[in-house]
Coordinates of C-alpha atoms and ligand atoms in Angstrom, one line a residue:
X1 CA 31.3 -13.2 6.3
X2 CA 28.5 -10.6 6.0
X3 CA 28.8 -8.0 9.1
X4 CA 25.2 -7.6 9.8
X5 CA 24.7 -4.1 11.6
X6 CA 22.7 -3.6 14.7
X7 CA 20.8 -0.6 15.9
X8 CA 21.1 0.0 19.4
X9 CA 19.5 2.5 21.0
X10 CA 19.9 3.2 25.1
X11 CA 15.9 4.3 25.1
X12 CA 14.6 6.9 27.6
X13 CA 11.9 5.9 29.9
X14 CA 9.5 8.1 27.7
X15 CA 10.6 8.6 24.4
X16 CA 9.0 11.1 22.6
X17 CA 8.4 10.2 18.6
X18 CA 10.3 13.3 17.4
X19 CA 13.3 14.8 16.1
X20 CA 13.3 16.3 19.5
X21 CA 13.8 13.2 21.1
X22 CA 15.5 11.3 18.4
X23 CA 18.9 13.7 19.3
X24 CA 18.9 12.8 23.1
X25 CA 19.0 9.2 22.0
X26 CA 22.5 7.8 22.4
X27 CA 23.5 5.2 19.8
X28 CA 26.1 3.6 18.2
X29 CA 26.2 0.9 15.7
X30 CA 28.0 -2.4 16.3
X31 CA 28.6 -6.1 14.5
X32 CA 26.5 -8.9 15.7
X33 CA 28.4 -10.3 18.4
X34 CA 28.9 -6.9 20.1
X35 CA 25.0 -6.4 20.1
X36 CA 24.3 -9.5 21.7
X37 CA 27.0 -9.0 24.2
X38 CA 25.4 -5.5 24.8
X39 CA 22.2 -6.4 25.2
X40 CA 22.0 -7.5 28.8
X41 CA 24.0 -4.5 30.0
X42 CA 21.4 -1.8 28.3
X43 CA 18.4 -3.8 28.8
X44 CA 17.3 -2.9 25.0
X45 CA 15.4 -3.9 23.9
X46 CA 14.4 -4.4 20.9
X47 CA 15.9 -5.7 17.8
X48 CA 15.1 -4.0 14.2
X49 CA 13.7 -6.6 11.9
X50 CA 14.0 -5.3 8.5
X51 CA 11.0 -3.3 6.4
X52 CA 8.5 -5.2 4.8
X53 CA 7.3 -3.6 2.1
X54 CA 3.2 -3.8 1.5
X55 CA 3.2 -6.3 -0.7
X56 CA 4.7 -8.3 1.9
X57 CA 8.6 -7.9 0.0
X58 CA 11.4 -7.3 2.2
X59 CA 12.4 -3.8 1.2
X60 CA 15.9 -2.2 1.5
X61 CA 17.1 -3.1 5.1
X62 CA 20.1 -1.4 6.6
X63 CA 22.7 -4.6 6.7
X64 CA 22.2 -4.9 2.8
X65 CA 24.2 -1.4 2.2
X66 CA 21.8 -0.7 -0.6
X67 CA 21.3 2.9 -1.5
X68 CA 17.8 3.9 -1.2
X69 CA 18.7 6.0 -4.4
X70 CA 18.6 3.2 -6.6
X71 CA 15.3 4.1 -8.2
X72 CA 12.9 3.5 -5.6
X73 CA 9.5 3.5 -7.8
X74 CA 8.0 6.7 -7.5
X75 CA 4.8 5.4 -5.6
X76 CA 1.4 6.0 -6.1
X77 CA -0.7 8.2 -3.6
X78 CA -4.7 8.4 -2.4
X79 CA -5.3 11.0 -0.7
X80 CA -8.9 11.3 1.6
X81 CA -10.1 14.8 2.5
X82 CA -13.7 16.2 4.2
X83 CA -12.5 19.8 4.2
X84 CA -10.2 22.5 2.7
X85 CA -7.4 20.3 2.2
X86 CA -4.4 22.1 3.2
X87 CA -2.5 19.1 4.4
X88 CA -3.4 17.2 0.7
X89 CA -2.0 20.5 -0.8
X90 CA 1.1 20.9 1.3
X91 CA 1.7 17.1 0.3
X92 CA 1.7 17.6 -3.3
X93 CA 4.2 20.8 -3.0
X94 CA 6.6 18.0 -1.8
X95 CA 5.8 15.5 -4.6
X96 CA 6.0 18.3 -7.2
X97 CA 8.8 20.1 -5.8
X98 CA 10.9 16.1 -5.6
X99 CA 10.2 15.8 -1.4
X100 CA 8.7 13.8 -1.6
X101 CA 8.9 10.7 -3.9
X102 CA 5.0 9.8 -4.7
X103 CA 2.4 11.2 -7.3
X104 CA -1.1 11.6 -6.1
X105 CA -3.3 9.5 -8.4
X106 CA -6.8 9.8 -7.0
X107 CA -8.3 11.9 -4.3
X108 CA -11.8 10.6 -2.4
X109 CA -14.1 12.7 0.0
X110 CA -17.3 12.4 1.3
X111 CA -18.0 16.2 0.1
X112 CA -17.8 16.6 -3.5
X113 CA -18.2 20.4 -2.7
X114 CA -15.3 20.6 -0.1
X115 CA -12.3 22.9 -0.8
X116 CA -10.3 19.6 -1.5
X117 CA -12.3 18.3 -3.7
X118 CA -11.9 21.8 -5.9
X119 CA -8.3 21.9 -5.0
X120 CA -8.0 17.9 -6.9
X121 CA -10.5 18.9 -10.0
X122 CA -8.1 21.5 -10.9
X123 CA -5.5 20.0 -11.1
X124 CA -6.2 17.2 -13.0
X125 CA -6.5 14.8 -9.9
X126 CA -9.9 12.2 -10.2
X127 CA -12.4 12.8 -7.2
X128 CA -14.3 9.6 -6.0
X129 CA -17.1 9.7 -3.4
X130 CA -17.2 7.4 -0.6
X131 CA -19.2 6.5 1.4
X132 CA -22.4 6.3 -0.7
X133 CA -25.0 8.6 1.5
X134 CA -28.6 10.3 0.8
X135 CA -26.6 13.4 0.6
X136 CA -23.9 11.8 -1.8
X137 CA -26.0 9.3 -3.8
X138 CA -23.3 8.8 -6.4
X139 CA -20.6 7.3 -3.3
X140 CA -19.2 4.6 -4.2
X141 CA -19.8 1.3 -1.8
X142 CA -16.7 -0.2 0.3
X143 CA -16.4 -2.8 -1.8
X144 CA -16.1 -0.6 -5.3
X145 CA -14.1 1.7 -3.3
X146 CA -11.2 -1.2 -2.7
X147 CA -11.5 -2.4 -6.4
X148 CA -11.4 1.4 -7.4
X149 CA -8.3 1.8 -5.5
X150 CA -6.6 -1.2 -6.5
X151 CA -7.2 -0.6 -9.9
X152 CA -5.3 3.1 -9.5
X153 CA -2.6 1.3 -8.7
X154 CA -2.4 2.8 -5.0
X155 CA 0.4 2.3 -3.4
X156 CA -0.4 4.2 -0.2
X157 CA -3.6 5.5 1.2
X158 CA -3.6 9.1 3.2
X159 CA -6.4 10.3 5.1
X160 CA -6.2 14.4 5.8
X161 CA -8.9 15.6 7.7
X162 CA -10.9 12.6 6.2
X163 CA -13.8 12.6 9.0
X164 CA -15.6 8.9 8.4
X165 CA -14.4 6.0 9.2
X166 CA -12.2 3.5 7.0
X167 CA -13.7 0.7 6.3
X168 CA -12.3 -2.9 7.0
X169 CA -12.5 -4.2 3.4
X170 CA -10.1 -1.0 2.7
X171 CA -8.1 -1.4 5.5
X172 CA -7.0 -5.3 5.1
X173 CA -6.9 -4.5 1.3
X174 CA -4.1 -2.0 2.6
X175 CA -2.4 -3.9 5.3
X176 CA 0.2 -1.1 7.2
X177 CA -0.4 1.2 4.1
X178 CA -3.5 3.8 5.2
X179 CA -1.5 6.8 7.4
X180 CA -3.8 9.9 9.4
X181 CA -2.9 12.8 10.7
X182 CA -4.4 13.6 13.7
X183 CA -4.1 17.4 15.4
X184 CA -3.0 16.1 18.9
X185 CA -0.4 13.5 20.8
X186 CA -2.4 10.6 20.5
X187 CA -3.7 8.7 22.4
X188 CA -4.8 11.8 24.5
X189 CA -7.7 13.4 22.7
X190 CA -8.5 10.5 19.9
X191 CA -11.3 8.7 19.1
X192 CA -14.6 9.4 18.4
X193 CA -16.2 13.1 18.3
X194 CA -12.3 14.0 18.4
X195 CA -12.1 16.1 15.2
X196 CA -11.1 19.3 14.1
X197 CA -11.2 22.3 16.1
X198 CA -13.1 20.3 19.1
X199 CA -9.5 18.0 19.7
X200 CA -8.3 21.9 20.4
X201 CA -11.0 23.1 22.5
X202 CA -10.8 20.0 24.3
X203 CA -6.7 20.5 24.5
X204 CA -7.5 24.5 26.2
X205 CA -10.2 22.9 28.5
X206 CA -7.5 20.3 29.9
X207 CA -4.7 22.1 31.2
X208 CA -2.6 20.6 28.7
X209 CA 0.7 22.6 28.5
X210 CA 1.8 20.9 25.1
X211 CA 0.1 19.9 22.2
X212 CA 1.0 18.6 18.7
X213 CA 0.3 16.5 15.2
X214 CA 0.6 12.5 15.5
X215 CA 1.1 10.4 12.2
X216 CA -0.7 6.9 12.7
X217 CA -1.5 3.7 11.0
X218 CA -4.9 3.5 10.0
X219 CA -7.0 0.4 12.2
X220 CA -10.2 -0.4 12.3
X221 CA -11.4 1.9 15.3
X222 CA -10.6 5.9 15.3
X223 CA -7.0 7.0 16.1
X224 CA -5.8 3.7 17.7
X225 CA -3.6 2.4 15.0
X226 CA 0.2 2.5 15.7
X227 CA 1.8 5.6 16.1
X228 CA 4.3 6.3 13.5
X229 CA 5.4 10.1 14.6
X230 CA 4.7 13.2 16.3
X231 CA 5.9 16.8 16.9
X232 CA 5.1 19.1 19.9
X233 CA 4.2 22.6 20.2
X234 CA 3.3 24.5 22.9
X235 CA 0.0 25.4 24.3
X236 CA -0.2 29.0 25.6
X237 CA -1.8 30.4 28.6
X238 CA -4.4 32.6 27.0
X239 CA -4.5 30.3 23.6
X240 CA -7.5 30.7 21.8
X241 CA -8.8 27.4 19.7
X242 CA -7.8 29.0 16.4
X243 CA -4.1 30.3 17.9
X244 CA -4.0 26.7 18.8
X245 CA -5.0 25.2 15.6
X246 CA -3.0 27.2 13.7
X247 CA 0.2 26.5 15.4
X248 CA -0.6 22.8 15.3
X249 CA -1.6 22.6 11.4
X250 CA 1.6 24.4 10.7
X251 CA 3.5 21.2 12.1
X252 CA 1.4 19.1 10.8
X253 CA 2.3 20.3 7.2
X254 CA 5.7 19.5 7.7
X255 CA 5.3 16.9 9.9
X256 CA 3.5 14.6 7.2
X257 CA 5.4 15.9 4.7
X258 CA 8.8 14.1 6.7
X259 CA 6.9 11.1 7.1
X260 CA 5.2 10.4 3.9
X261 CA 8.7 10.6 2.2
X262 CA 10.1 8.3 4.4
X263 CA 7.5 5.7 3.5
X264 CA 7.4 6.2 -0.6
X265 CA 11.5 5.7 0.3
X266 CA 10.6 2.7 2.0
X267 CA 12.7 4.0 5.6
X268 CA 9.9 2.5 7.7
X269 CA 10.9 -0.7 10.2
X270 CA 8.9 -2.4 12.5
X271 CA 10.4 -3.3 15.3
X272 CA 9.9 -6.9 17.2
X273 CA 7.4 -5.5 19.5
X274 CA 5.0 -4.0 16.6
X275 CA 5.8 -0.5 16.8
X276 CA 6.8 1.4 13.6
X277 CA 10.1 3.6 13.5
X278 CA 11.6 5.6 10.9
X279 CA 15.2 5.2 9.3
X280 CA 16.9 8.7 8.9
X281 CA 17.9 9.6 5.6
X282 CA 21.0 11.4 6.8
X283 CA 22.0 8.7 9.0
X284 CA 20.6 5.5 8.5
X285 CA 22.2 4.4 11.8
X286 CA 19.5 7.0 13.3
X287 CA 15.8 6.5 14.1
X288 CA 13.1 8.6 15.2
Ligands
LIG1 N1 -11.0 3.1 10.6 C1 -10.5 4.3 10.8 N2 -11.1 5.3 10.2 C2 -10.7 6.6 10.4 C3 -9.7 6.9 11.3 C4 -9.1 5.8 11.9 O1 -8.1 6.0 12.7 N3 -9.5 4.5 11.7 N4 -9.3 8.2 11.5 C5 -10.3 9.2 11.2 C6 -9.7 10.6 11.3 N5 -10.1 11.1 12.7 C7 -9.1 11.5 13.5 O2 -7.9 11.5 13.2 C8 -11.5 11.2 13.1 C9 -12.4 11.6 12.1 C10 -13.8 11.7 12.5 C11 -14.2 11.4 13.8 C12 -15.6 11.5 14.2 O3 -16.0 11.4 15.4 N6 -16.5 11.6 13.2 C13 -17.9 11.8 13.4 C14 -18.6 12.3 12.1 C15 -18.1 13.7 11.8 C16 -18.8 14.2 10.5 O4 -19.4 13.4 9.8 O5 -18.8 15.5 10.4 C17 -18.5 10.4 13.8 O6 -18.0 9.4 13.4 O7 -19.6 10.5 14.5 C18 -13.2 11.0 14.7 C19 -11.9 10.9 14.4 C20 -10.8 9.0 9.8 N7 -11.3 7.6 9.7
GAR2 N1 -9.5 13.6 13.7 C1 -9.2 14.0 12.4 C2 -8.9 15.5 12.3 O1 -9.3 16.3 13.2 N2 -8.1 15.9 11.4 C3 -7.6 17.3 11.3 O2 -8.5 17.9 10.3 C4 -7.8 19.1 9.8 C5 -7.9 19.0 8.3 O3 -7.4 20.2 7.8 P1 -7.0 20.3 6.2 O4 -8.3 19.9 5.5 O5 -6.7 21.8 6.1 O6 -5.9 19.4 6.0 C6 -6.3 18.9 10.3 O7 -6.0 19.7 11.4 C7 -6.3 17.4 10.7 O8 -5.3 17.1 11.7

């Protein structure tokens, strides 16, 4: 008989997305009947359906034994910038220096002068305009974005410091494949008029004692899409907004660099309740 593997997890009341938090989680990993026999006596909670991959395949789950080394396809990256780009060019260190297993096929921005833009153009990496403005009358419409997109073969969409709002057509095109980076712990600070160096400011003006990057799912409103992972940092007495943003962006670098290699390795499971965790590479009994 196939032993099918459980997760369990004994959750903290708050459990903080992060590798933080991920080591004060007690786990062990057990056959099928002693889950269910556990269950009642830890109150957890939730048990891990298996990945679907986008196109709606079952990818590697846990109970299968399969090595995620066995070729995962190298997938295909968009990345969507307004500004300098530093997250977009942290990302492609990790693809180039093997991180990271993606390529970054096509980058889009609503600036064609923006340092991210540049940053694609030399290297080789197409620039498309979206949206289609007085100011950028060669954008490309929602609908020619999507068939743009699909026709690059896109795997996975990445907004970094992208500062309009995804359209629907894209986003049901992409169904659990668009991922942000956000520079605070959402859901304080999101939404609209929550960008850049005003999330800070507003951060400094609260009292907040900690601060730190959130990786989300992309949904149709700003910042509400499921959380996939955060990191903390702290926010110091006489902080100014650039100390703060600094010490944020620095996470954030790595922090989407950990989670976009967990996705192109297909380590992403959604639980039962709709909340996206990630499989460690290390330990695939372990999630954070
Ligand atoms: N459908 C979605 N689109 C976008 C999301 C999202 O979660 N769902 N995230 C944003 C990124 N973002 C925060 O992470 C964000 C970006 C911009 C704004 C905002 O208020 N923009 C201003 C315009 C700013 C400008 O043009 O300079 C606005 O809409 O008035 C809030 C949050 C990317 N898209
Ligand atoms: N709400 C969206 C938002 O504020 N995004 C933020 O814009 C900056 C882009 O920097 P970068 O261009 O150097 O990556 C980053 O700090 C990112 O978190």
């Amino acid at each position: 008989m196939t032993e099918l593997r459980f997760y369990v997890e004994l959750v903290l009341q708050f459990p903080m997305r992060s590798t933080i938090a991920t080591s004060q989680f007690k786990s062990q990993s057990l056959k099928a009947r002693d889950f269910n026999d556990l269950l009642p006596l830890v109150g957890l909670k939730k048990r891990l359906s298996k990945c679907v991959s986008n196109d709606g395949g079952l990818a590697t789950s846990f109970d299968e034994g399969r090595s995620l080394e066995n070729g995962a396809r190298t997938k295909n990256l968009a990345v969507f910038v307004s500004g300098g780009g530093s997250n977009f060019r942290a990302l492609r260190q990790a693809t180039l220096k093997g991180d990271v297993n993606g390529s970054f096929v096509v980058l889009v921005t609503n600036k064609h002068d923006c340092g991210g833009a540049h940053y694609a153009r030399e290297n080789g990496i197409p620039v498309l305009i979206y949206p289609s403005t007085k100011g950028e009358p060669n954008g490309l419409s929602s609908n020619d974005l999507v068939t743009a997109l699909i026709k690059y073969e896109i795997d996975f969409i990445l907004l970094a410091g992208y500062l309009k709002v995804i359209p629907s057509e894209l986003i049901q095109a992409y169904p659990n494949s668009i991922l942000n980076i956000h520079p605070s712990l959402l859901p304080a600070f999101g939404g609209k008029g929550y960008y850049g160096t005003k999330v800070h400011k507003a951060v400094i003006a609260s009292g907040a004692r900690y601060s730190g990057p959130t990786v989300h799912f992309v949904d149709e409103n700003y910042d509400t899409g499921h959380i996939l992972a955060q990191r903390i940092v702290p926010v110091l007495a006489n902080d100014t907004v650039e100390e703060l943003a600094a010490r944020v962006l620095r996470q954030e670098h790595k922090l989407y660099a950990e989670v976009v290699a967990a996705v192109c390795e297909e380590r992403v499971i959604w639980r039962e309740d709709g909340v996206p965790i990630i499989q460690s590479k290390a330990n695939p009994n372990h999630y954070s």
